[in-house]
Amino acid sequence: MSEPSTEMSGTLNFLTIGHRGVAGVEPENTLRSFVAAERAGLDVVELDLHLSKDGELVVMHDADVDRTTDGTGPIAEKTLAELRALDAGLGERVPVFEEALDAVSLPVQAEIKDVAAARTLAEVMLRRDLVRRVEVISFHDEAIVEIARLVPGVRTALVAQYYGPEVVDRAVAAGAGTVCLDIRRLTLEVVERARAADLRVFSWTINTQQQLRLVRAFGLDGATTDYPEIKRTGRFTA
């Protein structure tokens, strides 16, 4: 009898990364969501960082609080205390980065939006010796360069949604070891160029069976998903 295929057996040969925790089933970027990702057995948790008005590293994706809380307005115009007063879903509060670190034991992908956030994140990483646990990712090349300057040995990844093969050159120039790319635009040419440059390739966001097949076909190193079932079953049931 022949061996079962990877597709049928459910075996995963790549990292499963929880997108903002498990954003498909819990309020995104909350402690509840991160804990659920760990309980589901995901390999890595991904989160997003912004600076509050008083310089705290808060965990939220958007620059404004409107979509994910019951408040309105930019994060940068609110103090941590003001952000704490908001409901981030199911009674959850907006966490700060160190609370997320303490809530789970998983490795973390921390996405930063700018150089200012890179500098504040660097302080936390150095103080808590997080070089092995935290990989810093960003759409912004200059933020990657800055965190690498401040934290020797930090692992970094360039994220891109709109890109061509030149994304590999950008990543290499920024000193990144990984590219995190939108699965909807990923091509074999980009994957092969990344491999030739000795870069890991992650894709996001993998929420359908067809997308999962592409991850396997390309032999990617990691995939970000909103749903924990990918880890439990190796497939999507929807």
PDB file of C-alpha atoms in Angstrom:
ATOM      1  CA  MET A   1       0.000   0.000   0.000  1.00  0.00           C
ATOM      2  CA  SER A   2       1.323   3.430  -0.881  1.00  0.00           C
ATOM      3  CA  GLU A   3       1.966   6.071   1.783  1.00  0.00           C
ATOM      4  CA  PRO A   4      -0.846   8.580   2.340  1.00  0.00           C
ATOM      5  CA  SER A   5      -0.311  11.952   0.753  1.00  0.00           C
ATOM      6  CA  THR A   6       0.394  15.016   2.879  1.00  0.00           C
ATOM      7  CA  GLU A   7      -2.969  16.396   1.808  1.00  0.00           C
ATOM      8  CA  MET A   8      -4.825  13.314   3.026  1.00  0.00           C
ATOM      9  CA  SER A   9      -2.801  12.605   6.171  1.00  0.00           C
ATOM     10  CA  GLY A  10      -3.039  16.148   7.486  1.00  0.00           C
ATOM     11  CA  THR A  11       0.713  16.238   8.208  1.00  0.00           C
ATOM     12  CA  LEU A  12       2.057  19.779   8.212  1.00  0.00           C
ATOM     13  CA  ASN A  13       5.661  20.474   7.286  1.00  0.00           C
ATOM     14  CA  PHE A  14       5.542  24.236   7.859  1.00  0.00           C
ATOM     15  CA  LEU A  15       5.011  26.602  10.771  1.00  0.00           C
ATOM     16  CA  THR A  16       1.400  27.450  11.518  1.00  0.00           C
ATOM     17  CA  ILE A  17       1.210  31.085  12.576  1.00  0.00           C
ATOM     18  CA  GLY A  18      -1.822  32.399  14.428  1.00  0.00           C
ATOM     19  CA  HIS A  19      -2.923  35.631  12.767  1.00  0.00           C
ATOM     20  CA  ARG A  20      -3.526  38.163  15.556  1.00  0.00           C
ATOM     21  CA  GLY A  21      -4.048  35.082  17.708  1.00  0.00           C
ATOM     22  CA  VAL A  22      -6.927  33.208  16.125  1.00  0.00           C
ATOM     23  CA  ALA A  23      -8.686  36.160  14.546  1.00  0.00           C
ATOM     24  CA  GLY A  24     -11.288  34.015  12.832  1.00  0.00           C
ATOM     25  CA  VAL A  25     -12.824  32.821  16.085  1.00  0.00           C
ATOM     26  CA  GLU A  26     -11.770  35.245  18.850  1.00  0.00           C
ATOM     27  CA  PRO A  27     -11.401  39.040  19.098  1.00  0.00           C
ATOM     28  CA  GLU A  28      -8.160  39.764  17.262  1.00  0.00           C
ATOM     29  CA  ASN A  29      -5.015  40.921  19.046  1.00  0.00           C
ATOM     30  CA  THR A  30      -6.417  40.214  22.507  1.00  0.00           C
ATOM     31  CA  LEU A  31      -5.033  38.029  25.276  1.00  0.00           C
ATOM     32  CA  ARG A  32      -8.032  35.753  24.803  1.00  0.00           C
ATOM     33  CA  SER A  33      -7.095  35.268  21.161  1.00  0.00           C
ATOM     34  CA  PHE A  34      -3.425  34.584  21.919  1.00  0.00           C
ATOM     35  CA  VAL A  35      -4.247  32.027  24.612  1.00  0.00           C
ATOM     36  CA  ALA A  36      -6.645  30.294  22.203  1.00  0.00           C
ATOM     37  CA  ALA A  37      -3.861  30.088  19.606  1.00  0.00           C
ATOM     38  CA  GLU A  38      -1.554  28.389  22.068  1.00  0.00           C
ATOM     39  CA  ARG A  39      -4.248  25.979  23.261  1.00  0.00           C
ATOM     40  CA  ALA A  40      -4.961  25.064  19.639  1.00  0.00           C
ATOM     41  CA  GLY A  41      -1.326  24.038  19.205  1.00  0.00           C
ATOM     42  CA  LEU A  42      -0.275  26.702  16.717  1.00  0.00           C
ATOM     43  CA  ASP A  43       3.480  27.118  16.395  1.00  0.00           C
ATOM     44  CA  VAL A  44       3.780  30.919  16.456  1.00  0.00           C
ATOM     45  CA  VAL A  45       1.510  33.822  17.361  1.00  0.00           C
ATOM     46  CA  GLU A  46       1.512  36.976  15.227  1.00  0.00           C
ATOM     47  CA  LEU A  47       0.540  40.384  16.600  1.00  0.00           C
ATOM     48  CA  ASP A  48       0.679  44.063  15.651  1.00  0.00           C
ATOM     49  CA  LEU A  49       2.194  46.955  17.573  1.00  0.00           C
ATOM     50  CA  HIS A  50       1.451  50.672  17.709  1.00  0.00           C
ATOM     51  CA  LEU A  51       2.612  53.399  20.070  1.00  0.00           C
ATOM     52  CA  SER A  52       0.047  55.091  22.292  1.00  0.00           C
ATOM     53  CA  LYS A  53       0.121  58.819  22.946  1.00  0.00           C
ATOM     54  CA  ASP A  54       2.233  58.173  26.042  1.00  0.00           C
ATOM     55  CA  GLY A  55       4.652  55.874  24.241  1.00  0.00           C
ATOM     56  CA  GLU A  56       3.338  52.438  25.251  1.00  0.00           C
ATOM     57  CA  LEU A  57       3.555  49.496  22.851  1.00  0.00           C
ATOM     58  CA  VAL A  58      -0.074  48.518  22.432  1.00  0.00           C
ATOM     59  CA  VAL A  59      -1.300  45.514  20.506  1.00  0.00           C
ATOM     60  CA  MET A  60      -3.660  46.484  17.700  1.00  0.00           C
ATOM     61  CA  HIS A  61      -3.588  46.217  13.933  1.00  0.00           C
ATOM     62  CA  ASP A  62      -5.208  49.412  12.696  1.00  0.00           C
ATOM     63  CA  ALA A  63      -3.948  52.917  13.353  1.00  0.00           C
ATOM     64  CA  ASP A  64      -7.452  53.756  14.607  1.00  0.00           C
ATOM     65  CA  VAL A  65      -9.443  51.958  17.285  1.00  0.00           C
ATOM     66  CA  ASP A  66     -12.757  52.137  15.383  1.00  0.00           C
ATOM     67  CA  ARG A  67     -12.896  48.677  13.792  1.00  0.00           C
ATOM     68  CA  THR A  68     -11.867  46.504  16.736  1.00  0.00           C
ATOM     69  CA  THR A  69     -13.131  48.401  19.797  1.00  0.00           C
ATOM     70  CA  ASP A  70     -16.154  50.403  20.898  1.00  0.00           C
ATOM     71  CA  GLY A  71     -14.135  53.627  20.660  1.00  0.00           C
ATOM     72  CA  THR A  72     -13.143  55.993  17.877  1.00  0.00           C
ATOM     73  CA  GLY A  73     -10.011  57.831  16.841  1.00  0.00           C
ATOM     74  CA  PRO A  74      -6.296  57.238  16.308  1.00  0.00           C
ATOM     75  CA  ILE A  75      -4.268  55.166  18.765  1.00  0.00           C
ATOM     76  CA  ALA A  76      -1.541  57.818  18.661  1.00  0.00           C
ATOM     77  CA  GLU A  77      -3.955  60.352  20.141  1.00  0.00           C
ATOM     78  CA  LYS A  78      -4.950  58.193  23.117  1.00  0.00           C
ATOM     79  CA  THR A  79      -3.069  57.386  26.313  1.00  0.00           C
ATOM     80  CA  LEU A  80      -2.765  53.819  27.513  1.00  0.00           C
ATOM     81  CA  ALA A  81      -5.373  54.531  30.188  1.00  0.00           C
ATOM     82  CA  GLU A  82      -7.801  55.747  27.538  1.00  0.00           C
ATOM     83  CA  LEU A  83      -7.156  52.665  25.420  1.00  0.00           C
ATOM     84  CA  ARG A  84      -7.657  50.414  28.435  1.00  0.00           C
ATOM     85  CA  ALA A  85     -11.145  51.828  28.885  1.00  0.00           C
ATOM     86  CA  LEU A  86     -12.233  50.444  25.513  1.00  0.00           C
ATOM     87  CA  ASP A  87     -13.868  47.081  24.878  1.00  0.00           C
ATOM     88  CA  ALA A  88     -11.780  45.150  22.346  1.00  0.00           C
ATOM     89  CA  GLY A  89     -14.414  42.427  21.993  1.00  0.00           C
ATOM     90  CA  LEU A  90     -16.178  40.124  24.462  1.00  0.00           C
ATOM     91  CA  GLY A  91     -15.037  42.351  27.296  1.00  0.00           C
ATOM     92  CA  GLU A  92     -11.353  42.063  26.390  1.00  0.00           C
ATOM     93  CA  ARG A  93      -9.075  45.067  26.887  1.00  0.00           C
ATOM     94  CA  VAL A  94      -6.390  46.357  24.557  1.00  0.00           C
ATOM     95  CA  PRO A  95      -3.180  44.669  25.750  1.00  0.00           C
ATOM     96  CA  VAL A  96       0.341  45.984  25.786  1.00  0.00           C
ATOM     97  CA  PHE A  97       3.118  43.948  24.213  1.00  0.00           C
ATOM     98  CA  GLU A  98       4.564  42.607  27.445  1.00  0.00           C
ATOM     99  CA  GLU A  99       1.172  41.339  28.574  1.00  0.00           C
ATOM    100  CA  ALA A 100       0.908  39.358  25.355  1.00  0.00           C
ATOM    101  CA  LEU A 101       4.365  37.911  25.946  1.00  0.00           C
ATOM    102  CA  ASP A 102       3.395  36.854  29.446  1.00  0.00           C
ATOM    103  CA  ALA A 103       0.048  35.365  28.408  1.00  0.00           C
ATOM    104  CA  VAL A 104       1.588  32.647  26.220  1.00  0.00           C
ATOM    105  CA  SER A 105       4.855  30.782  25.844  1.00  0.00           C
ATOM    106  CA  LEU A 106       4.792  30.618  22.036  1.00  0.00           C
ATOM    107  CA  PRO A 107       7.327  32.298  19.776  1.00  0.00           C
ATOM    108  CA  VAL A 108       6.024  35.662  18.574  1.00  0.00           C
ATOM    109  CA  GLN A 109       5.994  37.513  15.266  1.00  0.00           C
ATOM    110  CA  ALA A 110       5.709  41.195  16.141  1.00  0.00           C
ATOM    111  CA  GLU A 111       4.718  43.531  13.327  1.00  0.00           C
ATOM    112  CA  ILE A 112       5.857  47.142  13.645  1.00  0.00           C
ATOM    113  CA  LYS A 113       4.574  50.037  11.583  1.00  0.00           C
ATOM    114  CA  ASP A 114       7.428  52.546  11.768  1.00  0.00           C
ATOM    115  CA  VAL A 115      10.888  53.391  13.091  1.00  0.00           C
ATOM    116  CA  ALA A 116       9.531  54.893  16.329  1.00  0.00           C
ATOM    117  CA  ALA A 117       7.863  51.594  17.220  1.00  0.00           C
ATOM    118  CA  ALA A 118      11.090  49.781  16.327  1.00  0.00           C
ATOM    119  CA  ARG A 119      13.004  51.821  18.889  1.00  0.00           C
ATOM    120  CA  THR A 120      10.520  51.185  21.659  1.00  0.00           C
ATOM    121  CA  LEU A 121      10.316  47.490  20.802  1.00  0.00           C
ATOM    122  CA  ALA A 122      14.123  47.292  20.854  1.00  0.00           C
ATOM    123  CA  GLU A 123      14.148  48.478  24.468  1.00  0.00           C
ATOM    124  CA  VAL A 124      11.787  45.687  25.496  1.00  0.00           C
ATOM    125  CA  MET A 125      13.649  43.038  23.517  1.00  0.00           C
ATOM    126  CA  LEU A 126      16.982  43.946  25.041  1.00  0.00           C
ATOM    127  CA  ARG A 127      15.612  44.180  28.580  1.00  0.00           C
ATOM    128  CA  ARG A 128      13.835  40.822  28.356  1.00  0.00           C
ATOM    129  CA  ASP A 129      16.363  39.028  26.140  1.00  0.00           C
ATOM    130  CA  LEU A 130      13.814  38.234  23.432  1.00  0.00           C
ATOM    131  CA  VAL A 131      16.117  37.730  20.447  1.00  0.00           C
ATOM    132  CA  ARG A 132      15.337  34.026  20.203  1.00  0.00           C
ATOM    133  CA  ARG A 133      11.645  34.291  20.919  1.00  0.00           C
ATOM    134  CA  VAL A 134      10.539  37.322  18.884  1.00  0.00           C
ATOM    135  CA  GLU A 135      10.828  37.763  15.128  1.00  0.00           C
ATOM    136  CA  VAL A 136      10.174  41.351  14.046  1.00  0.00           C
ATOM    137  CA  ILE A 137       8.246  41.854  10.826  1.00  0.00           C
ATOM    138  CA  SER A 138       7.229  44.954   8.905  1.00  0.00           C
ATOM    139  CA  PHE A 139       5.994  46.278   5.581  1.00  0.00           C
ATOM    140  CA  HIS A 140       8.529  49.082   6.037  1.00  0.00           C
ATOM    141  CA  ASP A 141      12.131  48.370   5.085  1.00  0.00           C
ATOM    142  CA  GLU A 142      13.477  51.184   7.261  1.00  0.00           C
ATOM    143  CA  ALA A 143      11.807  49.756  10.376  1.00  0.00           C
ATOM    144  CA  ILE A 144      13.523  46.409   9.777  1.00  0.00           C
ATOM    145  CA  VAL A 145      16.880  48.110   9.308  1.00  0.00           C
ATOM    146  CA  GLU A 146      16.404  50.097  12.522  1.00  0.00           C
ATOM    147  CA  ILE A 147      15.461  47.149  14.734  1.00  0.00           C
ATOM    148  CA  ALA A 148      18.428  45.182  13.370  1.00  0.00           C
ATOM    149  CA  ARG A 149      20.726  48.086  14.203  1.00  0.00           C
ATOM    150  CA  LEU A 150      19.438  48.266  17.755  1.00  0.00           C
ATOM    151  CA  VAL A 151      19.074  44.560  18.578  1.00  0.00           C
ATOM    152  CA  PRO A 152      22.046  42.467  17.438  1.00  0.00           C
ATOM    153  CA  GLY A 153      21.029  39.068  16.133  1.00  0.00           C
ATOM    154  CA  VAL A 154      17.317  39.860  15.840  1.00  0.00           C
ATOM    155  CA  ARG A 155      15.406  37.849  13.227  1.00  0.00           C
ATOM    156  CA  THR A 156      13.477  40.026  10.808  1.00  0.00           C
ATOM    157  CA  ALA A 157      11.031  39.585   7.952  1.00  0.00           C
ATOM    158  CA  LEU A 158       9.816  41.890   5.206  1.00  0.00           C
ATOM    159  CA  VAL A 159       6.053  41.768   4.666  1.00  0.00           C
ATOM    160  CA  ALA A 160       4.520  42.624   1.289  1.00  0.00           C
ATOM    161  CA  GLN A 161       1.061  42.605  -0.232  1.00  0.00           C
ATOM    162  CA  TYR A 162       1.774  44.197  -3.613  1.00  0.00           C
ATOM    163  CA  TYR A 163       5.065  42.935  -4.973  1.00  0.00           C
ATOM    164  CA  GLY A 164       6.998  41.278  -7.757  1.00  0.00           C
ATOM    165  CA  PRO A 165      10.309  39.410  -7.770  1.00  0.00           C
ATOM    166  CA  GLU A 166      12.032  42.612  -6.600  1.00  0.00           C
ATOM    167  CA  VAL A 167      10.669  41.967  -3.095  1.00  0.00           C
ATOM    168  CA  VAL A 168      13.544  39.533  -2.643  1.00  0.00           C
ATOM    169  CA  ASP A 169      16.086  42.260  -3.392  1.00  0.00           C
ATOM    170  CA  ARG A 170      14.352  44.564  -0.902  1.00  0.00           C
ATOM    171  CA  ALA A 171      14.484  41.908   1.811  1.00  0.00           C
ATOM    172  CA  VAL A 172      18.157  41.185   1.214  1.00  0.00           C
ATOM    173  CA  ALA A 173      19.010  44.903   1.241  1.00  0.00           C
ATOM    174  CA  ALA A 174      17.169  45.324   4.553  1.00  0.00           C
ATOM    175  CA  GLY A 175      18.980  42.341   6.062  1.00  0.00           C
ATOM    176  CA  ALA A 176      15.798  40.290   6.519  1.00  0.00           C
ATOM    177  CA  GLY A 177      15.927  36.520   6.711  1.00  0.00           C
ATOM    178  CA  THR A 178      12.325  35.952   5.678  1.00  0.00           C
ATOM    179  CA  VAL A 179       9.699  37.332   3.318  1.00  0.00           C
ATOM    180  CA  CYS A 180       6.030  37.209   4.387  1.00  0.00           C
ATOM    181  CA  LEU A 181       3.932  37.441   1.243  1.00  0.00           C
ATOM    182  CA  ASP A 182       0.265  37.623   0.309  1.00  0.00           C
ATOM    183  CA  ILE A 183      -0.667  34.142  -0.926  1.00  0.00           C
ATOM    184  CA  ARG A 184      -2.989  35.649  -3.552  1.00  0.00           C
ATOM    185  CA  ARG A 185      -0.008  37.052  -5.465  1.00  0.00           C
ATOM    186  CA  LEU A 186       2.650  34.470  -4.750  1.00  0.00           C
ATOM    187  CA  THR A 187       4.370  32.955  -7.785  1.00  0.00           C
ATOM    188  CA  LEU A 188       6.905  30.219  -8.293  1.00  0.00           C
ATOM    189  CA  GLU A 189       9.357  32.808  -9.625  1.00  0.00           C
ATOM    190  CA  VAL A 190       9.270  34.755  -6.365  1.00  0.00           C
ATOM    191  CA  VAL A 191       9.650  31.590  -4.282  1.00  0.00           C
ATOM    192  CA  GLU A 192      12.614  30.408  -6.349  1.00  0.00           C
ATOM    193  CA  ARG A 193      14.322  33.810  -6.125  1.00  0.00           C
ATOM    194  CA  ALA A 194      13.824  33.825  -2.374  1.00  0.00           C
ATOM    195  CA  ARG A 195      15.294  30.336  -2.058  1.00  0.00           C
ATOM    196  CA  ALA A 196      18.286  31.360  -4.160  1.00  0.00           C
ATOM    197  CA  ALA A 197      18.826  34.270  -1.752  1.00  0.00           C
ATOM    198  CA  ASP A 198      18.594  31.873   1.229  1.00  0.00           C
ATOM    199  CA  LEU A 199      15.384  33.480   2.517  1.00  0.00           C
ATOM    200  CA  ARG A 200      12.534  31.712   4.240  1.00  0.00           C
ATOM    201  CA  VAL A 201       9.112  32.238   2.659  1.00  0.00           C
ATOM    202  CA  PHE A 202       5.925  32.649   4.704  1.00  0.00           C
ATOM    203  CA  SER A 203       2.503  33.390   3.277  1.00  0.00           C
ATOM    204  CA  TRP A 204      -0.635  35.057   4.581  1.00  0.00           C
ATOM    205  CA  THR A 205      -3.510  34.745   5.174  1.00  0.00           C
ATOM    206  CA  ILE A 206      -4.299  31.037   4.601  1.00  0.00           C
ATOM    207  CA  ASN A 207      -8.013  30.531   5.237  1.00  0.00           C
ATOM    208  CA  THR A 208      -9.174  28.170   2.481  1.00  0.00           C
ATOM    209  CA  GLN A 209      -8.309  24.675   1.341  1.00  0.00           C
ATOM    210  CA  GLN A 210      -7.122  26.007  -2.022  1.00  0.00           C
ATOM    211  CA  GLN A 211      -4.710  28.399  -0.326  1.00  0.00           C
ATOM    212  CA  LEU A 212      -3.433  25.584   1.862  1.00  0.00           C
ATOM    213  CA  ARG A 213      -2.742  23.503  -1.237  1.00  0.00           C
ATOM    214  CA  LEU A 214      -0.634  26.368  -2.612  1.00  0.00           C
ATOM    215  CA  VAL A 215       1.405  26.512   0.602  1.00  0.00           C
ATOM    216  CA  ARG A 216       2.169  22.829   0.243  1.00  0.00           C
ATOM    217  CA  ALA A 217       2.797  22.995  -3.499  1.00  0.00           C
ATOM    218  CA  PHE A 218       5.312  25.810  -3.078  1.00  0.00           C
ATOM    219  CA  GLY A 219       6.935  24.095  -0.084  1.00  0.00           C
ATOM    220  CA  LEU A 220       6.684  27.230   2.059  1.00  0.00           C
ATOM    221  CA  ASP A 221       8.249  27.559   5.493  1.00  0.00           C
ATOM    222  CA  GLY A 222       5.244  29.038   7.248  1.00  0.00           C
ATOM    223  CA  ALA A 223       1.636  30.092   6.809  1.00  0.00           C
ATOM    224  CA  THR A 224      -0.409  32.602   8.764  1.00  0.00           C
ATOM    225  CA  THR A 225      -4.040  31.695   9.390  1.00  0.00           C
ATOM    226  CA  ASP A 226      -7.115  32.996  11.196  1.00  0.00           C
ATOM    227  CA  TYR A 227      -8.357  29.496  12.034  1.00  0.00           C
ATOM    228  CA  PRO A 228      -6.844  26.962  14.462  1.00  0.00           C
ATOM    229  CA  GLU A 229      -8.351  23.952  12.674  1.00  0.00           C
ATOM    230  CA  ILE A 230      -5.416  23.972  10.255  1.00  0.00           C
ATOM    231  CA  LYS A 231      -3.215  22.699  13.072  1.00  0.00           C
ATOM    232  CA  ARG A 232      -5.696  20.178  14.437  1.00  0.00           C
ATOM    233  CA  THR A 233      -6.663  18.600  11.119  1.00  0.00           C
ATOM    234  CA  GLY A 234      -4.171  19.761   8.500  1.00  0.00           C
ATOM    235  CA  ARG A 235      -7.037  21.056   6.410  1.00  0.00           C
ATOM    236  CA  PHE A 236     -10.004  23.426   6.395  1.00  0.00           C
ATOM    237  CA  THR A 237     -13.470  21.964   6.748  1.00  0.00           C
ATOM    238  CA  ALA A 238     -15.293  24.912   5.169  1.00  0.00           C
TER     239      ALA A 238
END
